[in-house]
Amino acid sequence: MKQAAIHLFASLIFLITLTGCATSQKQSVEMEEAARATQRLGEEQYRYGQYTSALKNLLEAEKSLSNDPHLHNSLGLVYMVKERPKLAETHFKKAISLKPDYPQAQNNLGGLYMQEKKWGQAITIFKQVSENLLYPTPE
């Protein structure tokens, strides 16, 4: 009888743990979906020239999506228009380090270097981008 009670108790603990894991996983997925929605909102705000709101939303999304190269590229673009070249460069480079075959981020970094009159660095980046045969707009 005592052993049956212990077995029942252990089974109950196992089921509670299993339910907790499923709930935790569901919350994690929901948090990522919310972060993606916040990222998309920030990217739309950038497209419409609402740079401060875009930055706010992209930074919020970054808390959950810190390894998303597209998010870092978007942050780089916002920092670029807000005239924060060091921050823009940091995010473009992060995007490229996370996804080395990301010509849009490379092109944006090259554009930043041109804006900053860092001609040699810009030429190096643009040469790399122009050699990517899959990049749709190498011009």
Tab-separated table of C-alpha atoms in Angstrom:
chain	number	residue	atom	x	y	z
A	1	MET	CA	0.000	0.000	0.000
A	2	LYS	CA	2.784	2.384	0.945
A	3	GLN	CA	4.692	1.561	-2.244
A	4	ALA	CA	1.563	2.122	-4.362
A	5	ALA	CA	1.089	5.557	-2.755
A	6	ILE	CA	4.714	6.463	-3.523
A	7	HIS	CA	4.275	5.293	-7.126
A	8	LEU	CA	1.063	7.335	-7.475
A	9	PHE	CA	2.749	10.401	-5.978
A	10	ALA	CA	5.737	10.042	-8.338
A	11	SER	CA	3.390	9.698	-11.322
A	12	LEU	CA	1.500	12.811	-10.236
A	13	ILE	CA	4.741	14.810	-9.933
A	14	PHE	CA	5.804	13.605	-13.396
A	15	LEU	CA	2.506	14.741	-14.942
A	16	ILE	CA	2.701	18.131	-13.259
A	17	THR	CA	6.272	18.586	-14.526
A	18	LEU	CA	5.246	17.543	-18.023
A	19	THR	CA	2.375	20.034	-18.030
A	20	GLY	CA	4.703	22.754	-16.763
A	21	CYS	CA	7.159	22.109	-19.608
A	22	ALA	CA	4.395	22.335	-22.206
A	23	THR	CA	3.131	25.580	-20.683
A	24	SER	CA	6.644	27.006	-20.589
A	25	GLN	CA	7.233	26.053	-24.218
A	26	LYS	CA	3.907	27.613	-25.240
A	27	GLN	CA	4.798	30.838	-23.412
A	28	SER	CA	8.171	30.892	-25.156
A	29	VAL	CA	6.515	30.562	-28.573
A	30	GLU	CA	4.005	33.282	-27.699
A	31	MET	CA	6.798	35.602	-26.537
A	32	GLU	CA	8.687	35.067	-29.796
A	33	GLU	CA	5.538	35.740	-31.842
A	34	ALA	CA	4.951	38.963	-29.899
A	35	ALA	CA	8.567	40.016	-30.471
A	36	ARG	CA	8.231	39.305	-34.218
A	37	ALA	CA	5.065	41.418	-34.352
A	38	THR	CA	6.889	44.228	-32.545
A	39	GLN	CA	9.757	43.900	-35.025
A	40	ARG	CA	7.373	44.105	-38.003
A	41	LEU	CA	5.708	47.178	-36.467
A	42	GLY	CA	9.097	48.840	-36.024
A	43	GLU	CA	10.056	48.054	-39.612
A	44	GLU	CA	6.787	49.547	-40.895
A	45	GLN	CA	7.306	52.653	-38.774
A	46	TYR	CA	10.784	52.990	-40.307
A	47	ARG	CA	9.289	52.778	-43.820
A	48	TYR	CA	6.884	55.600	-42.938
A	49	GLY	CA	9.576	57.826	-41.457
A	50	GLN	CA	8.560	57.338	-37.819
A	51	TYR	CA	12.141	56.699	-36.755
A	52	THR	CA	11.856	57.200	-32.995
A	53	SER	CA	8.863	54.867	-32.732
A	54	ALA	CA	10.627	52.385	-35.003
A	55	LEU	CA	13.712	52.437	-32.791
A	56	LYS	CA	11.620	51.930	-29.664
A	57	ASN	CA	9.871	48.880	-31.115
A	58	LEU	CA	12.983	47.363	-32.642
A	59	LEU	CA	14.876	47.690	-29.363
A	60	GLU	CA	11.952	46.019	-27.589
A	61	ALA	CA	12.006	43.164	-30.098
A	62	GLU	CA	15.773	42.819	-29.700
A	63	LYS	CA	15.261	41.726	-26.081
A	64	SER	CA	13.777	38.452	-27.344
A	65	LEU	CA	15.337	38.246	-30.815
A	66	SER	CA	18.936	39.223	-30.131
A	67	ASN	CA	20.263	36.732	-32.699
A	68	ASP	CA	18.063	37.797	-35.610
A	69	PRO	CA	20.207	39.251	-38.413
A	70	HIS	CA	17.230	40.991	-40.050
A	71	LEU	CA	16.420	42.785	-36.808
A	72	HIS	CA	20.016	44.015	-36.507
A	73	ASN	CA	19.942	45.225	-40.102
A	74	SER	CA	16.751	47.154	-39.351
A	75	LEU	CA	18.317	48.663	-36.240
A	76	GLY	CA	21.317	49.680	-38.326
A	77	LEU	CA	19.066	51.465	-40.810
A	78	VAL	CA	17.248	53.357	-38.062
A	79	TYR	CA	20.494	54.384	-36.384
A	80	MET	CA	21.807	55.487	-39.759
A	81	VAL	CA	18.910	57.915	-40.352
A	82	LYS	CA	19.120	59.085	-36.744
A	83	GLU	CA	22.769	59.976	-37.437
A	84	ARG	CA	24.299	57.478	-35.024
A	85	PRO	CA	26.906	55.915	-37.333
A	86	LYS	CA	28.776	53.925	-34.669
A	87	LEU	CA	25.562	52.222	-33.530
A	88	ALA	CA	24.507	51.642	-37.147
A	89	GLU	CA	27.867	50.064	-37.944
A	90	THR	CA	27.651	47.835	-34.859
A	91	HIS	CA	24.253	46.495	-35.897
A	92	PHE	CA	25.134	46.007	-39.572
A	93	LYS	CA	28.247	44.084	-38.538
A	94	LYS	CA	26.215	42.009	-36.072
A	95	ALA	CA	23.730	41.162	-38.849
A	96	ILE	CA	26.593	40.080	-41.103
A	97	SER	CA	28.251	38.034	-38.363
A	98	LEU	CA	24.962	36.218	-37.729
A	99	LYS	CA	24.358	35.690	-41.458
A	100	PRO	CA	27.557	36.032	-43.510
A	101	ASP	CA	25.614	35.674	-46.793
A	102	TYR	CA	23.409	38.707	-46.102
A	103	PRO	CA	24.108	41.112	-48.982
A	104	GLN	CA	21.465	43.652	-47.928
A	105	ALA	CA	23.251	44.204	-44.604
A	106	GLN	CA	26.606	44.340	-46.404
A	107	ASN	CA	25.212	46.874	-48.872
A	108	ASN	CA	23.806	48.968	-46.024
A	109	LEU	CA	27.181	48.883	-44.261
A	110	GLY	CA	28.817	50.029	-47.492
A	111	GLY	CA	26.282	52.853	-47.736
A	112	LEU	CA	27.085	53.879	-44.181
A	113	TYR	CA	30.797	53.938	-44.997
A	114	MET	CA	30.083	56.141	-48.017
A	115	GLN	CA	28.002	58.472	-45.883
A	116	GLU	CA	30.905	58.662	-43.440
A	117	LYS	CA	33.366	59.218	-46.324
A	118	LYS	CA	35.227	56.009	-45.493
A	119	TRP	CA	35.848	55.329	-49.154
A	120	GLY	CA	38.258	52.394	-48.842
A	121	GLN	CA	35.979	50.476	-46.507
A	122	ALA	CA	32.978	51.224	-48.717
A	123	ILE	CA	34.771	49.955	-51.836
A	124	THR	CA	35.790	46.740	-50.051
A	125	ILE	CA	32.219	46.052	-48.946
A	126	PHE	CA	30.704	46.915	-52.332
A	127	LYS	CA	33.153	44.597	-54.096
A	128	GLN	CA	32.029	41.759	-51.839
A	129	VAL	CA	28.369	42.524	-52.539
A	130	SER	CA	28.906	42.803	-56.300
A	131	GLU	CA	30.507	39.351	-56.352
A	132	ASN	CA	27.367	37.777	-54.893
A	133	LEU	CA	25.580	36.442	-57.946
A	134	LEU	CA	22.353	35.948	-56.006
A	135	TYR	CA	22.030	39.559	-54.861
A	136	PRO	CA	19.131	40.972	-56.923
A	137	THR	CA	20.242	44.623	-56.994
A	138	PRO	CA	24.060	44.725	-57.129
A	139	GLU	CA	24.061	48.152	-58.808
